[in-house]
């Protein structure tokens, strides 16, 4: 019996792919504190990723990009990688 995950079971939930860039954008605009950002990430992990045996790694890169790496907990396989770059200068002058 083949127990390898199918592309369907490895797929990152759509809500995660929508929410993570939005959280990065809000944080870059200082509309979320680091604590609020972390709280929202914990909730997303608990509700969407952990039940699918996935975990999230967040990296703040030197160029201002926030990198979200979603990995399978059982074997460390990278399931998804999202780079979110929000220009702080443009965000500060928007609206």
JSON list of C-alpha atoms in Angstrom, two decimals:
[
{"chain": "A", "resi": 1, "resn": "UNK", "atom": "CA", "xyz": [0.00, 0.00, 0.00]},
{"chain": "A", "resi": 2, "resn": "UNK", "atom": "CA", "xyz": [1.37, 3.42, -0.97]},
{"chain": "A", "resi": 3, "resn": "UNK", "atom": "CA", "xyz": [1.27, 5.77, 2.04]},
{"chain": "A", "resi": 4, "resn": "UNK", "atom": "CA", "xyz": [2.91, 8.76, 0.36]},
{"chain": "A", "resi": 5, "resn": "UNK", "atom": "CA", "xyz": [0.80, 11.90, 0.67]},
{"chain": "A", "resi": 6, "resn": "UNK", "atom": "CA", "xyz": [-1.10, 12.89, -2.43]},
{"chain": "A", "resi": 7, "resn": "UNK", "atom": "CA", "xyz": [-0.81, 16.45, -3.75]},
{"chain": "A", "resi": 8, "resn": "UNK", "atom": "CA", "xyz": [-4.27, 17.07, -2.27]},
{"chain": "A", "resi": 9, "resn": "UNK", "atom": "CA", "xyz": [-3.20, 16.08, 1.28]},
{"chain": "A", "resi": 10, "resn": "UNK", "atom": "CA", "xyz": [0.03, 18.10, 1.08]},
{"chain": "A", "resi": 11, "resn": "UNK", "atom": "CA", "xyz": [-1.71, 21.24, -0.03]},
{"chain": "A", "resi": 12, "resn": "UNK", "atom": "CA", "xyz": [-1.63, 24.28, 2.21]},
{"chain": "A", "resi": 13, "resn": "UNK", "atom": "CA", "xyz": [-5.15, 25.43, 3.06]},
{"chain": "A", "resi": 14, "resn": "UNK", "atom": "CA", "xyz": [-6.30, 28.37, 0.94]},
{"chain": "A", "resi": 15, "resn": "UNK", "atom": "CA", "xyz": [-7.15, 30.41, 4.04]},
{"chain": "A", "resi": 16, "resn": "UNK", "atom": "CA", "xyz": [-3.50, 30.17, 5.16]},
{"chain": "A", "resi": 17, "resn": "UNK", "atom": "CA", "xyz": [-2.28, 31.43, 1.77]},
{"chain": "A", "resi": 18, "resn": "UNK", "atom": "CA", "xyz": [-4.70, 34.38, 2.09]},
{"chain": "A", "resi": 19, "resn": "UNK", "atom": "CA", "xyz": [-4.18, 35.28, 5.76]},
{"chain": "A", "resi": 20, "resn": "UNK", "atom": "CA", "xyz": [-0.38, 35.14, 5.97]},
{"chain": "A", "resi": 21, "resn": "UNK", "atom": "CA", "xyz": [0.28, 37.89, 3.37]},
{"chain": "A", "resi": 22, "resn": "UNK", "atom": "CA", "xyz": [-2.43, 40.03, 4.96]},
{"chain": "A", "resi": 23, "resn": "UNK", "atom": "CA", "xyz": [-0.86, 39.66, 8.41]},
{"chain": "A", "resi": 24, "resn": "UNK", "atom": "CA", "xyz": [2.54, 40.57, 6.96]},
{"chain": "A", "resi": 25, "resn": "UNK", "atom": "CA", "xyz": [1.05, 43.65, 5.31]},
{"chain": "A", "resi": 26, "resn": "UNK", "atom": "CA", "xyz": [-0.70, 44.79, 8.50]},
{"chain": "A", "resi": 27, "resn": "UNK", "atom": "CA", "xyz": [2.47, 44.28, 10.53]},
{"chain": "A", "resi": 28, "resn": "UNK", "atom": "CA", "xyz": [4.58, 46.23, 8.02]},
{"chain": "A", "resi": 29, "resn": "UNK", "atom": "CA", "xyz": [2.13, 49.14, 8.31]},
{"chain": "A", "resi": 30, "resn": "UNK", "atom": "CA", "xyz": [2.32, 48.99, 12.10]},
{"chain": "A", "resi": 31, "resn": "UNK", "atom": "CA", "xyz": [-1.39, 48.17, 12.21]},
{"chain": "A", "resi": 32, "resn": "UNK", "atom": "CA", "xyz": [-0.54, 45.06, 14.26]},
{"chain": "A", "resi": 33, "resn": "UNK", "atom": "CA", "xyz": [1.90, 44.85, 17.15]},
{"chain": "A", "resi": 34, "resn": "UNK", "atom": "CA", "xyz": [4.33, 41.94, 17.20]},
{"chain": "A", "resi": 35, "resn": "UNK", "atom": "CA", "xyz": [2.23, 40.42, 20.00]},
{"chain": "A", "resi": 36, "resn": "UNK", "atom": "CA", "xyz": [-0.99, 40.68, 17.96]},
{"chain": "A", "resi": 37, "resn": "UNK", "atom": "CA", "xyz": [0.81, 39.23, 14.92]},
{"chain": "A", "resi": 38, "resn": "UNK", "atom": "CA", "xyz": [2.09, 36.29, 16.97]},
{"chain": "A", "resi": 39, "resn": "UNK", "atom": "CA", "xyz": [-1.35, 35.68, 18.52]},
{"chain": "A", "resi": 40, "resn": "UNK", "atom": "CA", "xyz": [-3.00, 35.56, 15.10]},
{"chain": "A", "resi": 41, "resn": "UNK", "atom": "CA", "xyz": [-0.29, 33.22, 13.80]},
{"chain": "A", "resi": 42, "resn": "UNK", "atom": "CA", "xyz": [-0.79, 30.86, 16.76]},
{"chain": "A", "resi": 43, "resn": "UNK", "atom": "CA", "xyz": [-4.51, 30.74, 16.08]},
{"chain": "A", "resi": 44, "resn": "UNK", "atom": "CA", "xyz": [-3.98, 30.04, 12.37]},
{"chain": "A", "resi": 45, "resn": "UNK", "atom": "CA", "xyz": [-1.47, 27.31, 13.21]},
{"chain": "A", "resi": 46, "resn": "UNK", "atom": "CA", "xyz": [-3.80, 25.73, 15.75]},
{"chain": "A", "resi": 47, "resn": "UNK", "atom": "CA", "xyz": [-6.88, 25.81, 13.55]},
{"chain": "A", "resi": 48, "resn": "UNK", "atom": "CA", "xyz": [-5.47, 25.17, 10.08]},
{"chain": "A", "resi": 49, "resn": "UNK", "atom": "CA", "xyz": [-1.93, 23.78, 10.12]},
{"chain": "A", "resi": 50, "resn": "UNK", "atom": "CA", "xyz": [-1.56, 21.58, 13.21]},
{"chain": "A", "resi": 51, "resn": "UNK", "atom": "CA", "xyz": [-4.61, 19.42, 12.34]},
{"chain": "A", "resi": 52, "resn": "UNK", "atom": "CA", "xyz": [-2.92, 18.76, 8.97]},
{"chain": "A", "resi": 53, "resn": "UNK", "atom": "CA", "xyz": [0.40, 17.84, 10.61]},
{"chain": "A", "resi": 54, "resn": "UNK", "atom": "CA", "xyz": [2.02, 21.08, 9.40]},
{"chain": "A", "resi": 55, "resn": "UNK", "atom": "CA", "xyz": [3.94, 23.80, 11.19]},
{"chain": "A", "resi": 56, "resn": "UNK", "atom": "CA", "xyz": [4.98, 27.32, 10.31]},
{"chain": "A", "resi": 57, "resn": "UNK", "atom": "CA", "xyz": [8.37, 29.01, 10.37]},
{"chain": "A", "resi": 58, "resn": "UNK", "atom": "CA", "xyz": [8.48, 32.81, 10.02]},
{"chain": "A", "resi": 59, "resn": "UNK", "atom": "CA", "xyz": [11.63, 34.60, 8.89]},
{"chain": "A", "resi": 60, "resn": "UNK", "atom": "CA", "xyz": [12.10, 38.36, 8.62]},
{"chain": "A", "resi": 61, "resn": "UNK", "atom": "CA", "xyz": [14.64, 38.85, 5.83]},
{"chain": "A", "resi": 62, "resn": "UNK", "atom": "CA", "xyz": [17.01, 41.82, 5.64]},
{"chain": "A", "resi": 63, "resn": "UNK", "atom": "CA", "xyz": [15.30, 43.25, 2.54]},
{"chain": "A", "resi": 64, "resn": "UNK", "atom": "CA", "xyz": [12.01, 43.66, 4.40]},
{"chain": "A", "resi": 65, "resn": "UNK", "atom": "CA", "xyz": [10.47, 40.45, 3.13]},
{"chain": "A", "resi": 66, "resn": "UNK", "atom": "CA", "xyz": [8.61, 38.20, 5.55]},
{"chain": "A", "resi": 67, "resn": "UNK", "atom": "CA", "xyz": [9.11, 34.57, 4.57]},
{"chain": "A", "resi": 68, "resn": "UNK", "atom": "CA", "xyz": [6.59, 31.97, 5.70]},
{"chain": "A", "resi": 69, "resn": "UNK", "atom": "CA", "xyz": [7.75, 28.36, 5.42]},
{"chain": "A", "resi": 70, "resn": "UNK", "atom": "CA", "xyz": [5.14, 25.66, 5.94]},
{"chain": "A", "resi": 71, "resn": "UNK", "atom": "CA", "xyz": [6.56, 22.23, 6.70]},
{"chain": "A", "resi": 72, "resn": "UNK", "atom": "CA", "xyz": [5.21, 18.78, 7.36]},
{"chain": "A", "resi": 73, "resn": "UNK", "atom": "CA", "xyz": [5.90, 17.94, 11.02]},
{"chain": "A", "resi": 74, "resn": "UNK", "atom": "CA", "xyz": [6.48, 14.25, 10.41]},
{"chain": "A", "resi": 75, "resn": "UNK", "atom": "CA", "xyz": [9.35, 14.53, 7.94]},
{"chain": "A", "resi": 76, "resn": "UNK", "atom": "CA", "xyz": [10.28, 18.22, 7.57]},
{"chain": "A", "resi": 77, "resn": "UNK", "atom": "CA", "xyz": [9.08, 18.35, 3.96]},
{"chain": "A", "resi": 78, "resn": "UNK", "atom": "CA", "xyz": [8.48, 21.92, 2.80]},
{"chain": "A", "resi": 79, "resn": "UNK", "atom": "CA", "xyz": [4.85, 22.08, 1.75]},
{"chain": "A", "resi": 80, "resn": "UNK", "atom": "CA", "xyz": [4.76, 25.75, 0.88]},
{"chain": "A", "resi": 81, "resn": "UNK", "atom": "CA", "xyz": [6.88, 28.89, 0.91]},
{"chain": "A", "resi": 82, "resn": "UNK", "atom": "CA", "xyz": [5.40, 32.38, 0.79]},
{"chain": "A", "resi": 83, "resn": "UNK", "atom": "CA", "xyz": [7.51, 35.52, 0.50]},
{"chain": "A", "resi": 84, "resn": "UNK", "atom": "CA", "xyz": [5.61, 38.68, 1.41]},
{"chain": "A", "resi": 85, "resn": "UNK", "atom": "CA", "xyz": [7.30, 41.98, 0.71]},
{"chain": "A", "resi": 86, "resn": "UNK", "atom": "CA", "xyz": [5.51, 45.11, 1.84]},
{"chain": "A", "resi": 87, "resn": "UNK", "atom": "CA", "xyz": [7.19, 48.41, 1.05]},
{"chain": "A", "resi": 88, "resn": "UNK", "atom": "CA", "xyz": [7.06, 50.36, 4.30]},
{"chain": "A", "resi": 89, "resn": "UNK", "atom": "CA", "xyz": [7.57, 53.68, 2.50]},
{"chain": "A", "resi": 90, "resn": "UNK", "atom": "CA", "xyz": [4.57, 53.14, 0.19]},
{"chain": "A", "resi": 91, "resn": "UNK", "atom": "CA", "xyz": [2.48, 51.76, 3.04]},
{"chain": "A", "resi": 92, "resn": "UNK", "atom": "CA", "xyz": [3.18, 54.83, 5.16]},
{"chain": "A", "resi": 93, "resn": "UNK", "atom": "CA", "xyz": [1.95, 57.10, 2.34]},
{"chain": "A", "resi": 94, "resn": "UNK", "atom": "CA", "xyz": [-1.07, 55.02, 1.27]},
{"chain": "A", "resi": 95, "resn": "UNK", "atom": "CA", "xyz": [-4.60, 56.23, 1.76]}
]
